[in-house]
PDB file of C-alpha atoms in Angstrom:
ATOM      1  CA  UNK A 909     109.312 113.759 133.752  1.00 43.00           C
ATOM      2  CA  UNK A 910     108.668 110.335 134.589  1.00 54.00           C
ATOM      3  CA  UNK A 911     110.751 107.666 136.293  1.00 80.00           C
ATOM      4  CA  UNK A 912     109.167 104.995 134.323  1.00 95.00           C
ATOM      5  CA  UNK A 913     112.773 104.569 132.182  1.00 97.00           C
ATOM      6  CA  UNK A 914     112.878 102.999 129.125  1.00 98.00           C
ATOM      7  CA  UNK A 915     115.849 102.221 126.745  1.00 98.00           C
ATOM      8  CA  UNK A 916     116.003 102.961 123.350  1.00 98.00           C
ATOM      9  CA  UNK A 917     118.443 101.121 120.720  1.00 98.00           C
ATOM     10  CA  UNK A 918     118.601 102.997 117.644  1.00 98.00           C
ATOM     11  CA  UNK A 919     120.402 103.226 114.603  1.00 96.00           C
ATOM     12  CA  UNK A 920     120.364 102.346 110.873  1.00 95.00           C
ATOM     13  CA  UNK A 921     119.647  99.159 108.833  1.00 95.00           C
ATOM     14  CA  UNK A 922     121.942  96.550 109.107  1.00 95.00           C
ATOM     15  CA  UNK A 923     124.175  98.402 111.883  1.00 95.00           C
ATOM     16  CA  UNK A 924     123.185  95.316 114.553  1.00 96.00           C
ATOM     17  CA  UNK A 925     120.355  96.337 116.830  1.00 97.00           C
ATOM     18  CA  UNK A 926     118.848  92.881 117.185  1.00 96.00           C
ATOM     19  CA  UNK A 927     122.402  91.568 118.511  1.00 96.00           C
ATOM     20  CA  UNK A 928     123.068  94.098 120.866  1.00 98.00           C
ATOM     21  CA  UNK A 929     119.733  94.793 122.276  1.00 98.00           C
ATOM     22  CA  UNK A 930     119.221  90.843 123.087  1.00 98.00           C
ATOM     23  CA  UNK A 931     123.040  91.123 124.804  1.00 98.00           C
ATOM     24  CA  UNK A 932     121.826  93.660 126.944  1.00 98.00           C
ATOM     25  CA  UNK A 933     118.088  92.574 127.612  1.00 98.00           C
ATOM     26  CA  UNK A 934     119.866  89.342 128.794  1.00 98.00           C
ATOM     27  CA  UNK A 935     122.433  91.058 131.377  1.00 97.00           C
ATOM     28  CA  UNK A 936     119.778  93.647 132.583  1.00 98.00           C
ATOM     29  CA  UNK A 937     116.755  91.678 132.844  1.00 97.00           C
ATOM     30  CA  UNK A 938     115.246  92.986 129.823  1.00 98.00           C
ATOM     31  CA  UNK A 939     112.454  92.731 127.263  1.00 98.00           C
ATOM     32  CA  UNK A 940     112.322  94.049 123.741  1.00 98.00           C
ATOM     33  CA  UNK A 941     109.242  95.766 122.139  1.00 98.00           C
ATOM     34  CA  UNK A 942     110.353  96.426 117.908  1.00 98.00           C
ATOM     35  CA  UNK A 943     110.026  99.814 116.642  1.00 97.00           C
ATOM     36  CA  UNK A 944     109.917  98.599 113.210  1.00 96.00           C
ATOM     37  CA  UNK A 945     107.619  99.467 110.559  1.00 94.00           C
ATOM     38  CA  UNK A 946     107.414  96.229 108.900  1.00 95.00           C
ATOM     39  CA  UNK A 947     107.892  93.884 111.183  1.00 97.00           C
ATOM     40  CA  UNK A 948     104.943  94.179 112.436  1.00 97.00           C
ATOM     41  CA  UNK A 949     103.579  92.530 109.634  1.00 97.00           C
ATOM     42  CA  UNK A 950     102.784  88.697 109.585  1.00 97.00           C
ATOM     43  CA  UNK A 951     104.336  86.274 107.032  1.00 97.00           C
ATOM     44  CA  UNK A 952     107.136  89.102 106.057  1.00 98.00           C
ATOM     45  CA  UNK A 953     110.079  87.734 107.766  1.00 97.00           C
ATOM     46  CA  UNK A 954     113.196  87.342 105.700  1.00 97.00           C
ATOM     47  CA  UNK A 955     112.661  90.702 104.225  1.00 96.00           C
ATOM     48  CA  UNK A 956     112.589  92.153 107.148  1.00 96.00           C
ATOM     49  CA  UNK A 957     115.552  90.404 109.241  1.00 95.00           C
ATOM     50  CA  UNK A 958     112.240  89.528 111.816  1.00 97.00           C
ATOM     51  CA  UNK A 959     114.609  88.438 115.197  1.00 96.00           C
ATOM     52  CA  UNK A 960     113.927  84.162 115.028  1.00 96.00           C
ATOM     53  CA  UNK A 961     113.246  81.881 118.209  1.00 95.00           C
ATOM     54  CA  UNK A 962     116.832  80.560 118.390  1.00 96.00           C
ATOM     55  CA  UNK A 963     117.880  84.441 117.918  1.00 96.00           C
ATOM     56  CA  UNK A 964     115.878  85.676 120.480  1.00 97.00           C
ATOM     57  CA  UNK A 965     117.538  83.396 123.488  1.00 97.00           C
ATOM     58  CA  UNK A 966     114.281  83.630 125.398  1.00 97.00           C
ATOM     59  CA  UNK A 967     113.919  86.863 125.458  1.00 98.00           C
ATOM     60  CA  UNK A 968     110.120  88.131 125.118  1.00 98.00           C
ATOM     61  CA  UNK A 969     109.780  90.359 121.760  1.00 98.00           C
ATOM     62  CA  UNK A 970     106.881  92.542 121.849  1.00 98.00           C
ATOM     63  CA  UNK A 971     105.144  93.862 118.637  1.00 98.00           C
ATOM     64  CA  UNK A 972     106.287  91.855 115.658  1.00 98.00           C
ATOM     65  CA  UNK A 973     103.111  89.665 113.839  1.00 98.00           C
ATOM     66  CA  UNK A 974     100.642  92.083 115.103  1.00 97.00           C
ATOM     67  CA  UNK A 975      99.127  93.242 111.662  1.00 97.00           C
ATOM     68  CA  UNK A 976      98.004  91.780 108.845  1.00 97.00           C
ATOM     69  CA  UNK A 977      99.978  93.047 105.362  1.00 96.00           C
ATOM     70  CA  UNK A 978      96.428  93.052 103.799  1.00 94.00           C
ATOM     71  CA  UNK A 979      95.545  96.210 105.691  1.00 92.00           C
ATOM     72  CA  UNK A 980      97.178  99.538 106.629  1.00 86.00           C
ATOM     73  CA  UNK A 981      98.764  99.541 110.085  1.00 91.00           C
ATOM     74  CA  UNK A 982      99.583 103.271 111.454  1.00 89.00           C
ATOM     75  CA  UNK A 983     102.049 104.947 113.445  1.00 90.00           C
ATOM     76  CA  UNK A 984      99.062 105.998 116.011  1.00 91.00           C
ATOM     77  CA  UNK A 985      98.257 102.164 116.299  1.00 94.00           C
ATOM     78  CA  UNK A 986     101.405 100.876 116.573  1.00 96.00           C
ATOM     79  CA  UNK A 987     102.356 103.822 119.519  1.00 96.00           C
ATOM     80  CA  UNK A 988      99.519 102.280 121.372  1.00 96.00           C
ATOM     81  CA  UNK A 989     100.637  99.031 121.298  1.00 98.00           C
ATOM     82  CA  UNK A 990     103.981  99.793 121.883  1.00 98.00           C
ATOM     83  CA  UNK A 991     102.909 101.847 125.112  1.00 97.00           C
ATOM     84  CA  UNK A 992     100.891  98.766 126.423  1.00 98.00           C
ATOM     85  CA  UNK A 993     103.915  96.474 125.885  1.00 98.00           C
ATOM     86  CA  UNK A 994     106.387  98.985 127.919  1.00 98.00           C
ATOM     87  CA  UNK A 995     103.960  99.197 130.557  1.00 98.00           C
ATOM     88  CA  UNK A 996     103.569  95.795 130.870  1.00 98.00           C
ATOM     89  CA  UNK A 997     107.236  94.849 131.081  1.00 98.00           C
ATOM     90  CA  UNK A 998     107.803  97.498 133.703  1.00 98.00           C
ATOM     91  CA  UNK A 999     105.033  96.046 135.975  1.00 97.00           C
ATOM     92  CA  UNK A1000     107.109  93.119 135.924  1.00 97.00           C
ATOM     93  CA  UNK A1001     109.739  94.840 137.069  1.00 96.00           C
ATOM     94  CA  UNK A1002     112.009  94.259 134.619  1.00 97.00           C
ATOM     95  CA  UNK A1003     113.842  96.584 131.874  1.00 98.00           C
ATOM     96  CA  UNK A1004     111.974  97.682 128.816  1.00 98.00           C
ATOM     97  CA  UNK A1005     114.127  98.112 125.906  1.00 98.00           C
ATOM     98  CA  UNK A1006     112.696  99.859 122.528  1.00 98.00           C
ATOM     99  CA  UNK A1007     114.489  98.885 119.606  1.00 98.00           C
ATOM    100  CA  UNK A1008     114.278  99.385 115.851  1.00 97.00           C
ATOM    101  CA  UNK A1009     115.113 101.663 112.770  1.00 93.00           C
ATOM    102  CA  UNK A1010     111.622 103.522 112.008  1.00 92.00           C
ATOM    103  CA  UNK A1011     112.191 106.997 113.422  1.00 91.00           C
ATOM    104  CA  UNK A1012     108.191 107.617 113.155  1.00 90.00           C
ATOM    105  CA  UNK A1013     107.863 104.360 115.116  1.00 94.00           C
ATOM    106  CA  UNK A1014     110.458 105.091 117.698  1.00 96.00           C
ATOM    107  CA  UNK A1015     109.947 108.797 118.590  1.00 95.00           C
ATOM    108  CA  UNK A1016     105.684 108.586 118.552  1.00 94.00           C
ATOM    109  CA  UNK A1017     106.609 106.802 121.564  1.00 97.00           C
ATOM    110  CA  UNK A1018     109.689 108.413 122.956  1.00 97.00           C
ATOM    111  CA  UNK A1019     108.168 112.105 122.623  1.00 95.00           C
ATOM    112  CA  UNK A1020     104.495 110.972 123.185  1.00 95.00           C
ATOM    113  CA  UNK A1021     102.964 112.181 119.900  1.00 92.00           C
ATOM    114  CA  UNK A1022      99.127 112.931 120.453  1.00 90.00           C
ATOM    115  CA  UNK A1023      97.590 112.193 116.915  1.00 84.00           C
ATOM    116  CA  UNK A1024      94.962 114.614 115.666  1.00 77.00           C
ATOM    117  CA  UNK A1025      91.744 112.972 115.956  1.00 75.00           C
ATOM    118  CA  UNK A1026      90.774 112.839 112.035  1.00 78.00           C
ATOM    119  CA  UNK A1027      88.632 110.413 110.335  1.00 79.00           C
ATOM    120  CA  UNK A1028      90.273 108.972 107.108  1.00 79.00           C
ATOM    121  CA  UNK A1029      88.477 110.341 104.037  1.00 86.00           C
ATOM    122  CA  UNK A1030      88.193 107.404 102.240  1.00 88.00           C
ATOM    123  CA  UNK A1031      87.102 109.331  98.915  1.00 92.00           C
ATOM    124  CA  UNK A1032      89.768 112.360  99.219  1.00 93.00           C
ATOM    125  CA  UNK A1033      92.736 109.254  99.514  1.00 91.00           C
ATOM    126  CA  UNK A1034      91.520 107.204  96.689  1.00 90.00           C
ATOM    127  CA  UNK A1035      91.527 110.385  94.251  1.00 93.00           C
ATOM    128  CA  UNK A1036      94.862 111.119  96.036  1.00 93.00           C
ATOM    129  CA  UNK A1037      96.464 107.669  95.414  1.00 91.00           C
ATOM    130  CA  UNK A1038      96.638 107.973  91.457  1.00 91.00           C
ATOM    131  CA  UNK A1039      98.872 111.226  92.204  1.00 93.00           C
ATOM    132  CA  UNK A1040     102.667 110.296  92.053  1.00 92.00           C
ATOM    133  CA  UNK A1041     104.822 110.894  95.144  1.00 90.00           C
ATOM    134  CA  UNK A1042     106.046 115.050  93.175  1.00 93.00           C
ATOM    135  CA  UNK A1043     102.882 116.277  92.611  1.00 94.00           C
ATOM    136  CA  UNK A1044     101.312 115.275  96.177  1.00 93.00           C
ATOM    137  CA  UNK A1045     104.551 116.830  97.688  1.00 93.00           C
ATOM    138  CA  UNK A1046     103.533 120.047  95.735  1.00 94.00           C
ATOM    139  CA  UNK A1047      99.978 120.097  97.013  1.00 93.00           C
ATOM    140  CA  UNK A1048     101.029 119.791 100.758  1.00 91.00           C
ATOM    141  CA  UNK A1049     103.803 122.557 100.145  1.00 91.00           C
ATOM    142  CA  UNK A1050     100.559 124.680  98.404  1.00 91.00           C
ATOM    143  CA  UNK A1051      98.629 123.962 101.552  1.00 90.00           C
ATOM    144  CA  UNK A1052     101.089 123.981 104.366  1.00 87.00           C
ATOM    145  CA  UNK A1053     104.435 124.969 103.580  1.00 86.00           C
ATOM    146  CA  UNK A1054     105.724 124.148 107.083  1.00 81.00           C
ATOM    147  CA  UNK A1055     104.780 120.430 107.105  1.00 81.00           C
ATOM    148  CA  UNK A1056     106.504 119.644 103.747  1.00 85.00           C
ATOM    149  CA  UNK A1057     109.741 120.821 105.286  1.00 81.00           C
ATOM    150  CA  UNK A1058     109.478 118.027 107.741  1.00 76.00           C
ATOM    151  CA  UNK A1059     108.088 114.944 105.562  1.00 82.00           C
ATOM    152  CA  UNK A1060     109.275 112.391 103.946  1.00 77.00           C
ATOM    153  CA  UNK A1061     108.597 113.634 100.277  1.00 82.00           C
ATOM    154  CA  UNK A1062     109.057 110.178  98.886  1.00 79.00           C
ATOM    155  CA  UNK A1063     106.113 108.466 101.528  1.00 82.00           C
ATOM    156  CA  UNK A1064     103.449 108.175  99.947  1.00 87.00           C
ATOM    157  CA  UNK A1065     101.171 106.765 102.653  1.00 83.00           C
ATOM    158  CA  UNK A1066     102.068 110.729 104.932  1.00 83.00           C
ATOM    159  CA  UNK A1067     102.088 112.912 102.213  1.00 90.00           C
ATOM    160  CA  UNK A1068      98.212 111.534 100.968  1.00 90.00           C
ATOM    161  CA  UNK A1069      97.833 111.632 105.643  1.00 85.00           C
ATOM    162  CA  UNK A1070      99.427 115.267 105.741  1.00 86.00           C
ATOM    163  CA  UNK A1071      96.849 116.641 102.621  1.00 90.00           C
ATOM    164  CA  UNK A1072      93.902 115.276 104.022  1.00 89.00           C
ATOM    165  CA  UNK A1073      94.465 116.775 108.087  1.00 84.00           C
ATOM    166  CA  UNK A1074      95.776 120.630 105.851  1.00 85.00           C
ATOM    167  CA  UNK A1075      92.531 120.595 103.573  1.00 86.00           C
ATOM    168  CA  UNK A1076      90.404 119.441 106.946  1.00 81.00           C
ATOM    169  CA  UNK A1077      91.596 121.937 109.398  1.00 78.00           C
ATOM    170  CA  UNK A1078      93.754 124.680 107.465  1.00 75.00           C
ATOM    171  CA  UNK A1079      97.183 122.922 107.818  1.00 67.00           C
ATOM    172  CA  UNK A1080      98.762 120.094 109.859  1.00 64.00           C
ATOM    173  CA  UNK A1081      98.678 121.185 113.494  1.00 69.00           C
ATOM    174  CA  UNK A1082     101.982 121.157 115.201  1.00 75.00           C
ATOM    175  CA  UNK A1083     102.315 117.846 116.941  1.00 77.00           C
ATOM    176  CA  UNK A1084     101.398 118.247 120.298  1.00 88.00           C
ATOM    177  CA  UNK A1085     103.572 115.692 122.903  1.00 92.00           C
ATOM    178  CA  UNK A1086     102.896 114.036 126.154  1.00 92.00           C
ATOM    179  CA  UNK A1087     106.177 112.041 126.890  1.00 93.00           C
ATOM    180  CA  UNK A1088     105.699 108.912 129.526  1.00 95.00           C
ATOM    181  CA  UNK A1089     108.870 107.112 129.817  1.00 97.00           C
ATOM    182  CA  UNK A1090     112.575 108.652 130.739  1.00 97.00           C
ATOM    183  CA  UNK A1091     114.931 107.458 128.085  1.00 97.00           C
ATOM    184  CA  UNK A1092     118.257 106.471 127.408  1.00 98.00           C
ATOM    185  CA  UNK A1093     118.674 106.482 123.718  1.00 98.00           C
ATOM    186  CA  UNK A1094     121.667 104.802 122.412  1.00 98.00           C
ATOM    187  CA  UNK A1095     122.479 104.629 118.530  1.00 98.00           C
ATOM    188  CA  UNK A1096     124.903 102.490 117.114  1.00 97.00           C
ATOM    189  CA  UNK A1097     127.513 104.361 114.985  1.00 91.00           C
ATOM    190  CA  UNK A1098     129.022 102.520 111.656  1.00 94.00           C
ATOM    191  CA  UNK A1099     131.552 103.946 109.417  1.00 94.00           C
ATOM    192  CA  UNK A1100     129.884 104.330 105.637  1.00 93.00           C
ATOM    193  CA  UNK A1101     132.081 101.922 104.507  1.00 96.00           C
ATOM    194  CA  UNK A1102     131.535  98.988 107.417  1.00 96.00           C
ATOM    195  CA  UNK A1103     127.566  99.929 106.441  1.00 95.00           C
ATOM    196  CA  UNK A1104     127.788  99.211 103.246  1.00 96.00           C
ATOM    197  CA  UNK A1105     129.643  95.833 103.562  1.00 97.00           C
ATOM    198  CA  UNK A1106     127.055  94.658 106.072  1.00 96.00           C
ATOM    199  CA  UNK A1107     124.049  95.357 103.843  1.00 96.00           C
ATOM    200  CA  UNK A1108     125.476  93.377 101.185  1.00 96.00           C
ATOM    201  CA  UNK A1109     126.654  90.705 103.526  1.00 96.00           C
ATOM    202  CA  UNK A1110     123.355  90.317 104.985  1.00 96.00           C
ATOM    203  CA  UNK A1111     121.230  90.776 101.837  1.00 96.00           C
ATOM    204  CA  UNK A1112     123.312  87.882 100.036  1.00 95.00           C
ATOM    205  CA  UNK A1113     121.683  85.727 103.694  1.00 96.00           C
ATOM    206  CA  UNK A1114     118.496  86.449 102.795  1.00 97.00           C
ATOM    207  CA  UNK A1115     118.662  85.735  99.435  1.00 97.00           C
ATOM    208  CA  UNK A1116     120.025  82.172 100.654  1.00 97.00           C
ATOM    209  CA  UNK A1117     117.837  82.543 103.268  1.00 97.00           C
ATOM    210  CA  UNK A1118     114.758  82.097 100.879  1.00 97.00           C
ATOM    211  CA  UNK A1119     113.784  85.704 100.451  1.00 98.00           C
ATOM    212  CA  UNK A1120     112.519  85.936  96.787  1.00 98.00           C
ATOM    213  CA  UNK A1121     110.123  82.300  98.032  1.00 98.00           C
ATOM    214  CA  UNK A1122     108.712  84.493 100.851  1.00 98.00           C
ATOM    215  CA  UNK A1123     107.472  87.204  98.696  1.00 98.00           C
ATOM    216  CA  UNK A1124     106.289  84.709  96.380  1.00 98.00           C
ATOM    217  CA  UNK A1125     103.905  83.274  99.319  1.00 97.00           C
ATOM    218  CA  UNK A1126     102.805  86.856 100.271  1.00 98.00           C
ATOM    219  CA  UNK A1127     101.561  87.115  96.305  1.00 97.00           C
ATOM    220  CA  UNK A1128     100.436  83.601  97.139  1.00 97.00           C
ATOM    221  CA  UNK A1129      98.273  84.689 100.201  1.00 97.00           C
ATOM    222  CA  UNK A1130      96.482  87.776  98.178  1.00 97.00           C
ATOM    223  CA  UNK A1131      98.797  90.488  98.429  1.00 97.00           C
ATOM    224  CA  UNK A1132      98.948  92.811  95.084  1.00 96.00           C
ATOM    225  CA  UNK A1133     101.751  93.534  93.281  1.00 96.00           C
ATOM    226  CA  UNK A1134     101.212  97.270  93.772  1.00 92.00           C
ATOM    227  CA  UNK A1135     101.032  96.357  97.760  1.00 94.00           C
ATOM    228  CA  UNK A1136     104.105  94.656  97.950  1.00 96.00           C
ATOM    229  CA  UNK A1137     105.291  97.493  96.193  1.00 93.00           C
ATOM    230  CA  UNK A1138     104.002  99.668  98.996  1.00 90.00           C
ATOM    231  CA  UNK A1139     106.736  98.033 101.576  1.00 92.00           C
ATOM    232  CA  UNK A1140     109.861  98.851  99.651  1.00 91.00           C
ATOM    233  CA  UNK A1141     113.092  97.865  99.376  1.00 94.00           C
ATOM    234  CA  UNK A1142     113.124  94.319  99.243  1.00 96.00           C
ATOM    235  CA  UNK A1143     109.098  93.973  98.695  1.00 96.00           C
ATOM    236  CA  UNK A1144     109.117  96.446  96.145  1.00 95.00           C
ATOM    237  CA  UNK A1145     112.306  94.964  94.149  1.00 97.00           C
ATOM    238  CA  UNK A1146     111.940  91.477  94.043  1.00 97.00           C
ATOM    239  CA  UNK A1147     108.322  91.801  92.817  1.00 97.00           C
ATOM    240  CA  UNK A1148     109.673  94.195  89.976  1.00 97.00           C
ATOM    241  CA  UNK A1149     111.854  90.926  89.200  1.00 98.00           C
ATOM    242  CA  UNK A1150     108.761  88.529  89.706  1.00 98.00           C
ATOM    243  CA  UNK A1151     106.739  90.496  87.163  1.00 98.00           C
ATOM    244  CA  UNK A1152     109.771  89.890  84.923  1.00 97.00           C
ATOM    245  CA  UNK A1153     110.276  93.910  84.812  1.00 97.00           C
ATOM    246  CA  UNK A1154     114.170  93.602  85.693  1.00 97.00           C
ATOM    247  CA  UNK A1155     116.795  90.717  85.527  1.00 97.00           C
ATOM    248  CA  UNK A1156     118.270  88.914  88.590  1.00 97.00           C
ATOM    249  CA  UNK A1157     121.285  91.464  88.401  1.00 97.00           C
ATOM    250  CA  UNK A1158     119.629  94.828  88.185  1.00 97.00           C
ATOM    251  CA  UNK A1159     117.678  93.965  90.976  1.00 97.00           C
ATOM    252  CA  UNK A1160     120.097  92.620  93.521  1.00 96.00           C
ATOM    253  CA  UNK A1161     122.571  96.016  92.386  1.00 96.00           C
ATOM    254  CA  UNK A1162     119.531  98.429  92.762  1.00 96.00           C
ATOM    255  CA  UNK A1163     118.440  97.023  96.129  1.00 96.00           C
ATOM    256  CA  UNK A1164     121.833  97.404  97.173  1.00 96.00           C
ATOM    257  CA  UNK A1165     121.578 101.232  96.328  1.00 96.00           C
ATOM    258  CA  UNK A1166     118.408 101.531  97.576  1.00 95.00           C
ATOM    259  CA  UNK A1167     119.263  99.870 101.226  1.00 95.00           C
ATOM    260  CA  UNK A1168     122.210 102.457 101.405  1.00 95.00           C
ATOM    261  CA  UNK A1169     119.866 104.948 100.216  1.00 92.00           C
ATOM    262  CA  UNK A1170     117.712 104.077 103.404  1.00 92.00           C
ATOM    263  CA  UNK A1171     120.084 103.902 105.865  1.00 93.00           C
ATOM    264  CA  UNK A1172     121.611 107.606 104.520  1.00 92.00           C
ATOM    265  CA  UNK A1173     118.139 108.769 105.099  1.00 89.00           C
ATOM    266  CA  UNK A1174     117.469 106.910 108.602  1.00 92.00           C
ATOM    267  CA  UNK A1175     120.858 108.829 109.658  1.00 92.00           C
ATOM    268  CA  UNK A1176     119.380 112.267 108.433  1.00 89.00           C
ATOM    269  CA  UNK A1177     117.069 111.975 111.119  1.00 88.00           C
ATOM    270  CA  UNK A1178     118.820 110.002 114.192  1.00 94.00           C
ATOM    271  CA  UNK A1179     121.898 112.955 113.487  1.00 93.00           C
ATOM    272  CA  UNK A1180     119.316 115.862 114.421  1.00 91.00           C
ATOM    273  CA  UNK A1181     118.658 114.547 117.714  1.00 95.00           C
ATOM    274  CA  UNK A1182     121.014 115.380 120.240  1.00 97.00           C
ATOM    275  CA  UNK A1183     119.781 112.721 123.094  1.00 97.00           C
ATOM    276  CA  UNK A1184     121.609 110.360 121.058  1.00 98.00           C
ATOM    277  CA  UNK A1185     124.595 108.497 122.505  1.00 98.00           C
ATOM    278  CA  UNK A1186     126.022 107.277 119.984  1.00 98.00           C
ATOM    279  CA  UNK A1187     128.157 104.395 120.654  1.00 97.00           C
ATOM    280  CA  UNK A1188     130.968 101.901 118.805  1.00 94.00           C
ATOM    281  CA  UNK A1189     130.762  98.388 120.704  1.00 95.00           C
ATOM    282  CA  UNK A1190     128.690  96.606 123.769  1.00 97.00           C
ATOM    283  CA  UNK A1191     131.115  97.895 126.197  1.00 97.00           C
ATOM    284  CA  UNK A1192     130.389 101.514 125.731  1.00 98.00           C
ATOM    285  CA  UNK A1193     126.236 100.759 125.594  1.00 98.00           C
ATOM    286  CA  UNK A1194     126.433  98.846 129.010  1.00 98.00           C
ATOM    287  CA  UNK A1195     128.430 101.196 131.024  1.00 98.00           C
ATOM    288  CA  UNK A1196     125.506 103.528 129.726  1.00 98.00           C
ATOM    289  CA  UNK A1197     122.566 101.524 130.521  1.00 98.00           C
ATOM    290  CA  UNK A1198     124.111 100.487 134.016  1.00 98.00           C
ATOM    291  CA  UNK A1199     124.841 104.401 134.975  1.00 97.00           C
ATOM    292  CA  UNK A1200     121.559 105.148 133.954  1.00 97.00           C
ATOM    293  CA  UNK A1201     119.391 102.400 135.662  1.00 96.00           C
ATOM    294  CA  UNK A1202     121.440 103.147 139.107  1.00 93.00           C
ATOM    295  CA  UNK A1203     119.974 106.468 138.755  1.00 83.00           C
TER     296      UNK A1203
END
């Protein structure tokens, strides 16, 4: 194992990563790479609580604004990345800190994920994408049973990734892992109740905040409908409301749902990882991170 350590804040939507990983970055001369599937994105800030200058108290932030929205941005790009950052904050000397929600995002780097070396087949996806999100799910459990156990059955993006690696080499090969960092992963526990209150709190912000504007722009700047769509949650239900196919209401009560929704299923797969400590306040995470950097 390596002594390279890195430190991993974790935990679902809305539960207040960005606060206490820039509280501890500040008292143990850290820097912050995101583990965040859409933040990497430029111009989609609101919807995305994207950590702001004043926010980040000078505190470098790695890997946020690195992609364009126009273009698909994958897990095996982003662990790159992400690897490059933590390296370069640790030649610095100072204390990396990985921090986000996206359990693909944060465990292709924790566990070293080597990606099968597959060129996309550009043909095979586009026949794929006019399949809805059941009947791919039912072709990957035809072709290998084992990998639909695992995924994500309402991803659209891995179940079209998981058919094309089965029907090129028989199934998906087990994911072979090369781990480079020793990690202290700390998640932040919230009661269900607390969770919900925050979401709402902080979606009624961003709806102040300018939200349904920014999303606008993105249209604006030559996204598609059916791409913004693509990001969900926020993306996906204000341009249902933009295209005039809900009211105001329906759409601020069904993002709502579908936030908690997200956050249930972020949970599902932080709770089946026993490294986790979870933890209630900033107390508790820096008698943790000091223990484990004295090591």
């Amino acid at each position: 194992m390596s002594s390279k350590k890195l430190i991993v804040i974790l935990g679902p939507t809305a539960s207040g990563k960005t606060n206490l990983s820039i509280k501890l970055a500040k008292k143990f001369n850290g820097e912050i790479v995101s583990a965040d599937s859409r933040q990497v994105y430029k111009g989609m800030d609101i919807g995305t609580g994207k950590v702001t200058k004043e926010e980040m108290q000078g505190i470098p932030h790695y890997l946020l604004d690195v992609a364009s929205p126009k273009r698909k941005f994958t897990v095996a790009q982003y662990q790159k990345l992400a690897i490059e950052a933590i390296e370069k904050i640790l030649k610095k000397r100072k204390t990396p800190f990985l921090v986000g929600g996206s359990p693909f995002y944060i465990y292709s780097v924790v566990e070293g994920w080597i990606f099968p070396a597959l060129k996309p087949d550009e043909k095979l996806r586009k026949a794929l994408e006019k399949k809805d999100t059941k009947t791919l799910f039912k072709m990957l459990k035809k072709l290998d049973p084992q990998r639909a156990k695992t995924i994500e059955k309402s991803n659209k993006r891995r179940l079209i990734r998981a058919i094309e690696i089965a029907k090129k080499l028989g199934k998906v090969p087990p994911l072979k892992k090369n781990p480079q960092f020793e990690c202290l992963i700390i998640g932040i526990k919230k009661s269900k109740e607390e969770l919900r209150r925050l979401i709402k709190k902080r979606l009624l912000k961003r709806f102040k905040e300018g939200m349904i504007e920014e999303v606008k722009k993105l249209k604006k700047g030559g996204l598609s409908w059916r791409r913004l769509e693509e990001f969900g949650l926020e993306y996906r239900w204000i341009s249902y409301y933009l295209q005039r196919k809900i009211d105001y209401q329906t759409m601020i009560e069904n993002l709502q749902k579908a936030i908690e929704k997200f956050a249930k299923h972020q949970m599902t797969w932080f709770k089946k990882d026993k490294r986790i400590k979870w933890i209630k306040n900033y107390k508790e995470a820096e008698k943790l991170v000091r223990k484990f950097l004295k090591k």
